[in-house]
Short mmCIF file of C-alpha atoms and ligand atoms in Angstrom, two decimals:
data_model
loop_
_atom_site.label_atom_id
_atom_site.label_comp_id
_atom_site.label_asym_id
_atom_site.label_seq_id
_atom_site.Cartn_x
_atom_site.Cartn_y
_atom_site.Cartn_z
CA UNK R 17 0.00 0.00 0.00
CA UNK R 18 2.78 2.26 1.36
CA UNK R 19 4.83 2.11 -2.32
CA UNK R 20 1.35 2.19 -4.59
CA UNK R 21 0.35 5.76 -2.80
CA UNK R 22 3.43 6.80 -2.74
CA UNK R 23 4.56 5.84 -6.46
CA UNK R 24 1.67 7.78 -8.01
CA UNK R 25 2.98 10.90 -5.93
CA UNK R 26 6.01 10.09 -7.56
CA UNK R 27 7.96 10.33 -4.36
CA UNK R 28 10.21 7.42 -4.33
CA UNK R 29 13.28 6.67 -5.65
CA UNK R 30 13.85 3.89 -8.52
CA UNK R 31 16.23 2.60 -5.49
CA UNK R 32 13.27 2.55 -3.15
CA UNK R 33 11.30 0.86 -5.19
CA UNK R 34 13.49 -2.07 -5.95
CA UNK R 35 14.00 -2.36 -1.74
CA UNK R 36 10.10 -2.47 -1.97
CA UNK R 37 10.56 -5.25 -4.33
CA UNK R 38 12.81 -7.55 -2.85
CA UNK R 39 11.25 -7.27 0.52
CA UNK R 40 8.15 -8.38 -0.55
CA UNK R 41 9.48 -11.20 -2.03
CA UNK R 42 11.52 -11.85 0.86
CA UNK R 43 7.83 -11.65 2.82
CA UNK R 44 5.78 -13.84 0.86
CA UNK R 45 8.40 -16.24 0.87
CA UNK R 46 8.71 -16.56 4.57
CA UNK R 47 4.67 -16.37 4.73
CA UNK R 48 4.52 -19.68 2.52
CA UNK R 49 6.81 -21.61 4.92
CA UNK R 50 5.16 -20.30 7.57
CA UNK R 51 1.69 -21.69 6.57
CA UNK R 52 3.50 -24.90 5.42
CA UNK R 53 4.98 -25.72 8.70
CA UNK R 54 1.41 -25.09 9.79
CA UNK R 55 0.03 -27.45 7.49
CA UNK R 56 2.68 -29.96 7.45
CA UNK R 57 1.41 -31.93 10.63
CA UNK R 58 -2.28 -31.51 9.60
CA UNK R 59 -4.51 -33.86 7.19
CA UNK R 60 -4.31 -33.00 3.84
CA UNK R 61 -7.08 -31.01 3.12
CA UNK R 62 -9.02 -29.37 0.15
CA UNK R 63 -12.17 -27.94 -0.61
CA UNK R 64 -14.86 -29.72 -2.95
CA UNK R 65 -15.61 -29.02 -6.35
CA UNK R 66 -18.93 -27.96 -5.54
CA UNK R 67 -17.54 -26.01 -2.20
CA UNK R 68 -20.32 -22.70 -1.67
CA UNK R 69 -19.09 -19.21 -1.13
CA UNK R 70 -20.29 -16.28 0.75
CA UNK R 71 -17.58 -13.63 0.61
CA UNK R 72 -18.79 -10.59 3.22
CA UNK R 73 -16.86 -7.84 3.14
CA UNK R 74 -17.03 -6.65 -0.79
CA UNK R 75 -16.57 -3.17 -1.65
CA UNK R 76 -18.28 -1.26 -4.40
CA UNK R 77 -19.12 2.52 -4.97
CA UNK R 78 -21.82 4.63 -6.95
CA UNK R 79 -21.40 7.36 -9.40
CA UNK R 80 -22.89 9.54 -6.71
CA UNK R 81 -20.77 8.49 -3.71
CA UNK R 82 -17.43 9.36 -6.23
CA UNK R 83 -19.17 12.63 -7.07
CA UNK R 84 -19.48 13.49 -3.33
CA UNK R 85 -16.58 12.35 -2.40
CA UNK R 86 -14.68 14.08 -5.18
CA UNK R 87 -15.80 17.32 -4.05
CA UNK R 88 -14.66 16.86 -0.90
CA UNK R 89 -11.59 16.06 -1.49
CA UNK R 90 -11.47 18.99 -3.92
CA UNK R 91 -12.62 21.42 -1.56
CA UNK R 92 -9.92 20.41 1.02
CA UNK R 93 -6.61 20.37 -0.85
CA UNK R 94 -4.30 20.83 2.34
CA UNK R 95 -5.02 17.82 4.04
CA UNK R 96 -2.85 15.07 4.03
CA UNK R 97 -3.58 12.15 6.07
CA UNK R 98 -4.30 8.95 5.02
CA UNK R 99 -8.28 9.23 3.99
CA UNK R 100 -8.00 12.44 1.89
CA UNK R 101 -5.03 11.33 -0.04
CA UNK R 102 -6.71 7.61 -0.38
CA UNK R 103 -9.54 9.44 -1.87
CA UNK R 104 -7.64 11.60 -4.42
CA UNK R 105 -5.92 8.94 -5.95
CA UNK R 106 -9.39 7.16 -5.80
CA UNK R 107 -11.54 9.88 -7.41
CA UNK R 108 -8.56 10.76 -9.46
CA UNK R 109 -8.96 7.56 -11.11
CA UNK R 110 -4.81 7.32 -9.94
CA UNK R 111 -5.34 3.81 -8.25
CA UNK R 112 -4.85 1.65 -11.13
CA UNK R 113 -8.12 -0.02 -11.59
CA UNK R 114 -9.54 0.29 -8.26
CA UNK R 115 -11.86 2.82 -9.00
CA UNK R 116 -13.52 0.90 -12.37
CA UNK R 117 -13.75 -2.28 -10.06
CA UNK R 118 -15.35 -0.48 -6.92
CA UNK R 119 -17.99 0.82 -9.53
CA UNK R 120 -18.94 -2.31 -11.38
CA UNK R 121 -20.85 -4.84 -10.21
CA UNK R 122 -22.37 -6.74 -12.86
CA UNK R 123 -19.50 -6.79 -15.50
CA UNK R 124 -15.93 -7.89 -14.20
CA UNK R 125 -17.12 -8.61 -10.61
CA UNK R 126 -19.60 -11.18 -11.44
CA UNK R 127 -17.18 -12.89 -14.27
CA UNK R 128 -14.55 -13.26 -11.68
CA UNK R 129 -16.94 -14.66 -8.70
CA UNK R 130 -17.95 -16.95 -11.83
CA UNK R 131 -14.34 -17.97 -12.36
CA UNK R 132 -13.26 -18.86 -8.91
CA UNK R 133 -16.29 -20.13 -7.72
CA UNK R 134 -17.70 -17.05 -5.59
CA UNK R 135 -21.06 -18.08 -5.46
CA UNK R 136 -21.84 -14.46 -3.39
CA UNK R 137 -20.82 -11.07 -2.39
CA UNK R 138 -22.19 -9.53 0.48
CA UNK R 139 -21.67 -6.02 -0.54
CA UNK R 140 -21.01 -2.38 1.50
CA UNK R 141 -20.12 0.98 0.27
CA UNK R 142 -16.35 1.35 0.19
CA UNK R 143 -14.56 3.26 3.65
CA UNK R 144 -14.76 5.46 4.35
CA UNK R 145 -18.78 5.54 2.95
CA UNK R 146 -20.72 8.33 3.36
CA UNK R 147 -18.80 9.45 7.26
CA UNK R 148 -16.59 12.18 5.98
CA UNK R 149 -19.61 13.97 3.92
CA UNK R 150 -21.77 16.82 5.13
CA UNK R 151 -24.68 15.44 7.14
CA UNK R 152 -27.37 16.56 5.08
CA UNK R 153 -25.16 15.37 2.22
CA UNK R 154 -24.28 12.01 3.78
CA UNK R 155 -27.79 11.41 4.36
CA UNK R 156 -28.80 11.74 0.76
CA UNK R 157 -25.96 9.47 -0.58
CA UNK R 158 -26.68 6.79 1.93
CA UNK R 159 -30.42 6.19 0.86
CA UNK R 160 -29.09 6.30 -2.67
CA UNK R 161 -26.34 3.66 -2.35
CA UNK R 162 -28.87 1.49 -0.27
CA UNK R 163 -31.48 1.77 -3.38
CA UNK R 164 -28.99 1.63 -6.03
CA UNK R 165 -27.53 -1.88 -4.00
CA UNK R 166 -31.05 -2.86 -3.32
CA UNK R 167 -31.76 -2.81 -7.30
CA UNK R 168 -28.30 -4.75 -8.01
CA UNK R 169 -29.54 -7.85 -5.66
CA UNK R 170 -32.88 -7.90 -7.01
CA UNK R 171 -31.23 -8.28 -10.40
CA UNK R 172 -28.98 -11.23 -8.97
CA UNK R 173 -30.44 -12.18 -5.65
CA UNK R 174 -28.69 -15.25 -5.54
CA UNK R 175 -25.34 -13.58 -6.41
CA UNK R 176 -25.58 -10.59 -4.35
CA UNK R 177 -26.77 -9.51 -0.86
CA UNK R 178 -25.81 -5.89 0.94
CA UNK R 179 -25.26 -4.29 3.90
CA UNK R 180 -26.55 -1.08 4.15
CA UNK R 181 -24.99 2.29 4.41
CA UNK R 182 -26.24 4.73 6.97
CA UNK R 183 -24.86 8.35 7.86
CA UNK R 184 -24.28 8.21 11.57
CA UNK R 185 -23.89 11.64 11.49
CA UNK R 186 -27.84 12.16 12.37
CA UNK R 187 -28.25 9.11 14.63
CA UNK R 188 -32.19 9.08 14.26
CA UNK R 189 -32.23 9.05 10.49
CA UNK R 190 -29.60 6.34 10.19
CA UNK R 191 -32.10 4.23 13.00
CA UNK R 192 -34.75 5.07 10.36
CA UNK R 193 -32.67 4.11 7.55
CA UNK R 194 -31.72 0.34 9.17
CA UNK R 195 -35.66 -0.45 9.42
CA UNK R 196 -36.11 0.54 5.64
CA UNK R 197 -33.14 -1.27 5.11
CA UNK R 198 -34.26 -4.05 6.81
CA UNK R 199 -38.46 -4.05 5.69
CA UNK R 200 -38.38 -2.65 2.26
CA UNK R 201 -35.14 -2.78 0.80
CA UNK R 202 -34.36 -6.91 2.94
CA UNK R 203 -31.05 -5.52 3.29
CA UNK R 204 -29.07 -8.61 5.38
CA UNK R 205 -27.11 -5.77 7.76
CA UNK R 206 -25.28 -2.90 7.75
CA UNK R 207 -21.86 -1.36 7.32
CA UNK R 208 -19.78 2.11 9.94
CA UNK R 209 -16.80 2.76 8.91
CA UNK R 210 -15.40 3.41 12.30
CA UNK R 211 -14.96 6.76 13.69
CA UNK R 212 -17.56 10.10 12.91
CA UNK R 213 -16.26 13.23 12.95
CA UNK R 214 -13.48 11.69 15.47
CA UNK R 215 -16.36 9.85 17.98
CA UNK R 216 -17.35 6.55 18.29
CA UNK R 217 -20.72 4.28 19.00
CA UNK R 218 -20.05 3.76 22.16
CA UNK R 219 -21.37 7.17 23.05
CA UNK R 220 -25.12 7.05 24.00
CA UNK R 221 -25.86 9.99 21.22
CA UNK R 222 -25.45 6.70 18.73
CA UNK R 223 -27.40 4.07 20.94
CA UNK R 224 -30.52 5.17 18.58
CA UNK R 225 -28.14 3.39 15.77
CA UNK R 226 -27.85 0.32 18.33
CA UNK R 227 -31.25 0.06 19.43
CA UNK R 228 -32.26 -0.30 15.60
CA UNK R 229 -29.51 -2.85 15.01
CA UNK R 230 -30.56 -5.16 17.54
CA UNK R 231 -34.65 -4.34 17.00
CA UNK R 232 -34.21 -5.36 13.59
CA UNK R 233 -31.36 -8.44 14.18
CA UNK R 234 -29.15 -6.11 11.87
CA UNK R 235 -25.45 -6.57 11.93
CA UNK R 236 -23.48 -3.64 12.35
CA UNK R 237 -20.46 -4.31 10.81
CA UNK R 238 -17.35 -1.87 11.50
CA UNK R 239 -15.01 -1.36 8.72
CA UNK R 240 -11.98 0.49 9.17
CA UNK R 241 -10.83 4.04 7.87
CA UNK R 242 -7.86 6.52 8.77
CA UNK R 243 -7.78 6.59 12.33
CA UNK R 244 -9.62 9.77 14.73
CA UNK R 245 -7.40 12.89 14.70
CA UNK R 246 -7.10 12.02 18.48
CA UNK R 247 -5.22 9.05 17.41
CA UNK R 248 -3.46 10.54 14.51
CA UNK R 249 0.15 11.99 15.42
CA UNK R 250 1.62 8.17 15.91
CA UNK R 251 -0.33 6.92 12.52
CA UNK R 252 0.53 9.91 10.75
CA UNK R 253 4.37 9.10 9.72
CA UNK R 254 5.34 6.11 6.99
CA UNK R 255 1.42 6.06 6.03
CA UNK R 256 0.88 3.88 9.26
CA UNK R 257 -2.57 5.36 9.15
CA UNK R 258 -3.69 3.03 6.18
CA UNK R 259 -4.73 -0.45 5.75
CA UNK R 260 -1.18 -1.45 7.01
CA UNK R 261 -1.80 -0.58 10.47
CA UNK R 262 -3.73 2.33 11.62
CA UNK R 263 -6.88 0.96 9.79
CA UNK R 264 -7.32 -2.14 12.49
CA UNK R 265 -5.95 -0.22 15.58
CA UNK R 266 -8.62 2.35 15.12
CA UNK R 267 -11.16 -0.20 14.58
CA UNK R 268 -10.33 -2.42 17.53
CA UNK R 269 -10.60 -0.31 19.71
CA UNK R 270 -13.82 0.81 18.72
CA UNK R 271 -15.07 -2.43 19.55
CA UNK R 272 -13.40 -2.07 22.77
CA UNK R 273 -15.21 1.30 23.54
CA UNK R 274 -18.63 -0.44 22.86
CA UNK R 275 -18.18 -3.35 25.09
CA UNK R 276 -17.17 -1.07 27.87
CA UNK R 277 -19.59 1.69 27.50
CA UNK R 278 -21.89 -0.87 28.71
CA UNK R 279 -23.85 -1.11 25.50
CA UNK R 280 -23.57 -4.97 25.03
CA UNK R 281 -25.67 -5.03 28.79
CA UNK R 282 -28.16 -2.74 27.02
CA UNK R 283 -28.30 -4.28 24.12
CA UNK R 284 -27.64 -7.84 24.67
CA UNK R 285 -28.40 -9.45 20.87
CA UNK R 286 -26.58 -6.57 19.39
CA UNK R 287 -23.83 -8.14 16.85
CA UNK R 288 -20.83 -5.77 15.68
CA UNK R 289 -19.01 -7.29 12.98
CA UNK R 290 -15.05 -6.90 12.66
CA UNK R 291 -13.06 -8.10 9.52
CA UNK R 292 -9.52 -8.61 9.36
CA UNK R 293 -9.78 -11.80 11.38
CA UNK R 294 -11.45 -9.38 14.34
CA UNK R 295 -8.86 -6.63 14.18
CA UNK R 296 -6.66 -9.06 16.66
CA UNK R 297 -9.26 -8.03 19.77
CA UNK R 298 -9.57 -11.91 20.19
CA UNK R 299 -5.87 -12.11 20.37
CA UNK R 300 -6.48 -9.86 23.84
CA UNK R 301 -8.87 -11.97 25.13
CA UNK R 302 -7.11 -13.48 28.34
CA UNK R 303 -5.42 -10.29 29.16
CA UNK R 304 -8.88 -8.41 28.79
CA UNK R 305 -10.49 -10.63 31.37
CA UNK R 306 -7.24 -10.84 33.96
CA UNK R 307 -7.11 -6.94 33.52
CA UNK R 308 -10.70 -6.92 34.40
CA UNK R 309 -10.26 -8.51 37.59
CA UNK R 310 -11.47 -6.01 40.76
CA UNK R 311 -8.05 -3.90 41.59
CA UNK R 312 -6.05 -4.42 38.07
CA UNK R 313 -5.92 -2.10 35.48
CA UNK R 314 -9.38 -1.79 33.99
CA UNK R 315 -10.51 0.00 37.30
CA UNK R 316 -14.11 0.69 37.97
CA UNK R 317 -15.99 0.77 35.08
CA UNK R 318 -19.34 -1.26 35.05
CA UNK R 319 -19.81 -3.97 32.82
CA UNK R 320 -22.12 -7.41 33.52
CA UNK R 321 -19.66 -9.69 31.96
CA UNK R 322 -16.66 -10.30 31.02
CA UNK R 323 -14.80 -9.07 27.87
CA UNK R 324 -14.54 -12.85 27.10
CA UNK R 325 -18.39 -13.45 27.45
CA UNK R 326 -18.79 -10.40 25.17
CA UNK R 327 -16.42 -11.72 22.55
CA UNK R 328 -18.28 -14.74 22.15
CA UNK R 329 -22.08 -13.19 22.29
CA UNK R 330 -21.53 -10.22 20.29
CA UNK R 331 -18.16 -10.35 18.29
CA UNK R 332 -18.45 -11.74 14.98
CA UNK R 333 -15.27 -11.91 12.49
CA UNK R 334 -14.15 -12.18 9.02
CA UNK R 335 -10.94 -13.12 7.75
CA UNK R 336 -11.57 -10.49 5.07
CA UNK R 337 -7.58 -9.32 4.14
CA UNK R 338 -5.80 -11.90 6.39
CA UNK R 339 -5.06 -15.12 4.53
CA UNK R 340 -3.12 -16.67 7.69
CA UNK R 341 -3.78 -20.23 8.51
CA UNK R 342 -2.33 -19.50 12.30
CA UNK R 343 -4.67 -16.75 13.29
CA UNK R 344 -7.63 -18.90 11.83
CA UNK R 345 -7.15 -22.03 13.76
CA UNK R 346 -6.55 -19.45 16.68
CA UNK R 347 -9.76 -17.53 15.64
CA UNK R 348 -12.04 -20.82 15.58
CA UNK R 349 -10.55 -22.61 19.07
CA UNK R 350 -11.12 -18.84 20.89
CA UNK R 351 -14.21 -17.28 19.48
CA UNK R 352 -16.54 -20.77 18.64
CA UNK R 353 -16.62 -21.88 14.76
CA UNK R 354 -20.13 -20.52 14.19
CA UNK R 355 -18.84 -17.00 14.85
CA UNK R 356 -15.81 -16.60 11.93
CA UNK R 357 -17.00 -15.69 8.57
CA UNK R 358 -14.37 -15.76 5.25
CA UNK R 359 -13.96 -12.44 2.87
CA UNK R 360 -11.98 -11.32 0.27
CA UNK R 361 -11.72 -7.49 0.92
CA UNK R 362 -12.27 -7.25 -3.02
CA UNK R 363 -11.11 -5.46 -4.77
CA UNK R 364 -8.55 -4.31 -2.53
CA UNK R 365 -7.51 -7.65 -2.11
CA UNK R 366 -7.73 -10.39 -4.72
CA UNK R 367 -10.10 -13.29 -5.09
CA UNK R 368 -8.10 -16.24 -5.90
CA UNK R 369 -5.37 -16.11 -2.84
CA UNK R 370 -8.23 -15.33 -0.59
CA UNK R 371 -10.06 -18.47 -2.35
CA UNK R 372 -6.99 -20.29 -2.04
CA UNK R 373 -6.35 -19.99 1.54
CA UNK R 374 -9.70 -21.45 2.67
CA UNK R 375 -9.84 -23.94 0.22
CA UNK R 376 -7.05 -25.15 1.41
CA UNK R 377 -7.03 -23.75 4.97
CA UNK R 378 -6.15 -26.90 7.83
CA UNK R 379 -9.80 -27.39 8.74
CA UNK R 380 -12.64 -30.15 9.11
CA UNK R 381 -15.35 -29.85 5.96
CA UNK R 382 -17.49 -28.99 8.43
CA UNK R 383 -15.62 -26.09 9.78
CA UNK R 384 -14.79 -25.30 5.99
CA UNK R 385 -18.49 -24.89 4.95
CA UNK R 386 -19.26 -23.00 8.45
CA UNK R 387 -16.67 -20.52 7.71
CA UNK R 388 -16.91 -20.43 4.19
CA UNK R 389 -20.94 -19.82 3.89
CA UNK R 390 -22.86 -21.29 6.61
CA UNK R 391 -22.20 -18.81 9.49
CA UNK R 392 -22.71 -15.94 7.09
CA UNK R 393 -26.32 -17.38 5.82
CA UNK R 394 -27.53 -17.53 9.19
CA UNK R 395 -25.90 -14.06 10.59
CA UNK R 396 -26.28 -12.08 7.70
CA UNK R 397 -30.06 -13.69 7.14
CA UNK R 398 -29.13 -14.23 3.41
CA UNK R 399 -32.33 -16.26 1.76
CA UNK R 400 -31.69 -16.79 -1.63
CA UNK R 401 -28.33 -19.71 -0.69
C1 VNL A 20 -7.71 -0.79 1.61
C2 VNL A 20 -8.02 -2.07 1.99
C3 VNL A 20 -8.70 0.19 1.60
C4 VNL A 20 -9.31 -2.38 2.37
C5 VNL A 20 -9.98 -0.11 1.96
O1 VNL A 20 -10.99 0.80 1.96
C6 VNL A 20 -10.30 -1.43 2.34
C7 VNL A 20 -6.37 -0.46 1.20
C8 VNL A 20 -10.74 2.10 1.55
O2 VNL A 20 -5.55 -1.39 1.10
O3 VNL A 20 -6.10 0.73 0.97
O4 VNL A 20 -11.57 -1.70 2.64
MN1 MN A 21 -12.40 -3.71 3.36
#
């Protein structure tokens, strides 16, 4: 990521880039032996020809979103953290062919689900969606993403299903906006791209947005974006505030802000969604509880349960981005099999390695199909597989 924002600045060095080059060889390399020593011990084991697919964390875009998101971008030239200069390149059309394949979704999208056996997308407007916009403006966009996504799955209901986009800017129109979402448009959950205007759900000006989630059995699943400006001076330097870092550091602990804000004791069905294997909160999970004990560092702060308990009730992942055998077993053994989901994190990431790694991921056919559709039919309350 660092070298393909940077390149189309034209900031580095022919040098730099051949560094670039060799250490990412020198990284995949080691990542392949890794997984092989994984492997090596385990059962041989592949997917099925006729293996089903639910991939659920798919980006695409609209004409309008660009538009919008253009003109910010345009009207705020100065800035240059992570999100605005993501969204110059983007809107640019600078990002090779990101942009073409976040705005199709019946042409190349569809032919390569076709070719590597994607039998579904479960789709959301691109990060950051509609939470850097104007409200009035974000609004607007949101209902017309939702319809526009809406009319794509009724063209292809068995190819496509959505999660909707709502502007959390105006809590009480995005709690209207998840029960159309839900009732008219049979939208299947929706999508926050983490921090609003630097603030986070876990403050009871949002709970509206929670409430609705859980009334309706709507997942809320948190994407990442650029992290809060309160965060931002450490993420700031070597583009650390991208998808390479800052992206699941600001989004994990937004998850931990929820659970103890006391919202998961108000709000007990309430499921947040985190891809990128969970962000690595799971990987905190022992520490979280010991920490938690009366007299150690968490302090005072009321919760019912456990972080643990809340993991498992209302913590779901995806392995959207993170094609690492390790953190899957891990993921499965700590969280419970029917709560890990697979993605591709298209089209930022590519279909066949993400294909790849769960067909041929160290796991039971049973866990293979849970991971691979079952768990997302039932979460996601897809129909039409
Ligand atoms: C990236 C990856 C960006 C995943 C994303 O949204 C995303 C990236 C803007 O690699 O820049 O969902
Ligand atoms: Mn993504």
């Amino acid at each position: 990521m660092f070298s393909r924002y940077e390149n189309a600045d034209n900031r580095l060095e022919d040098e730099d880039m051949d560094f670039d080059r060799r250490t990412l060889l020198a990284s995949a390399t080691t990542a392949a032996a890794a997984a092989a020593t994984l492997t090596s011990g385990l059962a041989k084991a592949a997917a099925p020809k006729n293996q089903i697919r639910i991939a659920t964390e798919e980006a695409f875009s609209t004409r309008e979103h660009m538009r919008a998101m253009k003109a910010l971008v345009d009207s705020a030239p100065e800035v240059t953290r992570h999100d605005y200069r993501l969204w110059r390149l983007i809107t640019g059309d600078q990002l090779a062919d990101t942009p073409a394949r976040l705005l199709d979704l019946e042409k190349q999208r569809l032919a390569e689900m076709d070719q590597y056996g994607v039998n579904m997308q479960l789709l959301s407007l691109t990060s950051p969606g509609v939470q850097m916009l104007a409200t009035d403006v974000a609004v607007g966009v949101a209902e017309s993403v939702n319809d526009e996504m809406a009319e794509a799955i009724a063209r292809h209901p068995t190819r496509f299903a959505g999660l909707a986009t709502v502007a959390p800017q105006d809590p009480a129109r995005a709690a209207q906006e998840i029960e159309r979402a839900k009732t008219k448009l049979k939208l299947n959950g929706i999508v926050i791209n983490s921090q609003t205007n630097n603030e986070y759900l876990d403050l009871q000006k949002y709970w509206p947005i929670l409430e609705a989630a859980e009334a309706h059995d709507m997942p809320i699943y948190i994407h990442p974006r650029t992290p809060s400006d309160q965060m931002r001076a450490p993420f700031d330097d070597y583009n650390m505030g991208s998808a390479f870092w800052g992206y699941g550091m600001e989004t994990s602990t937004h998850f931990v802000r929820i659970m103890m804000s006391g919202a998961f004791d108000r709000f007990p069905n309430l499921k947040i969604v985190l891809g990128h294997m969970g962000e690595a909160v799971h990987f905190w999970i022992w520490r979280l509880d010991y920490m938690s004990a009366p007299g150690r560092a968490r302090g005072e702060t009321p919760t019912k349960k456990l972080p643990s308990e809340y993991l498992r009730q209302n913590l779901r992942i995806t392995t959207s981005g993170q094609e690492n055998p390790h953190a899957l077993r891990y993921s499965i053994d700590v969280l419970g099999l029917e709560n890990v989901m697979w993605a591709i994190d298209y089209p930022y990431q590519e279909t066949p390695g993400a294909v790849s790694f769960m067909d041929n991921a160290p796991l039971s056919q049973q866990e293979r199909d849970a991971v691979y559709w079952q768990n997302a039919k039932r979460i996601f309350n897809i129909t039409t597989i």
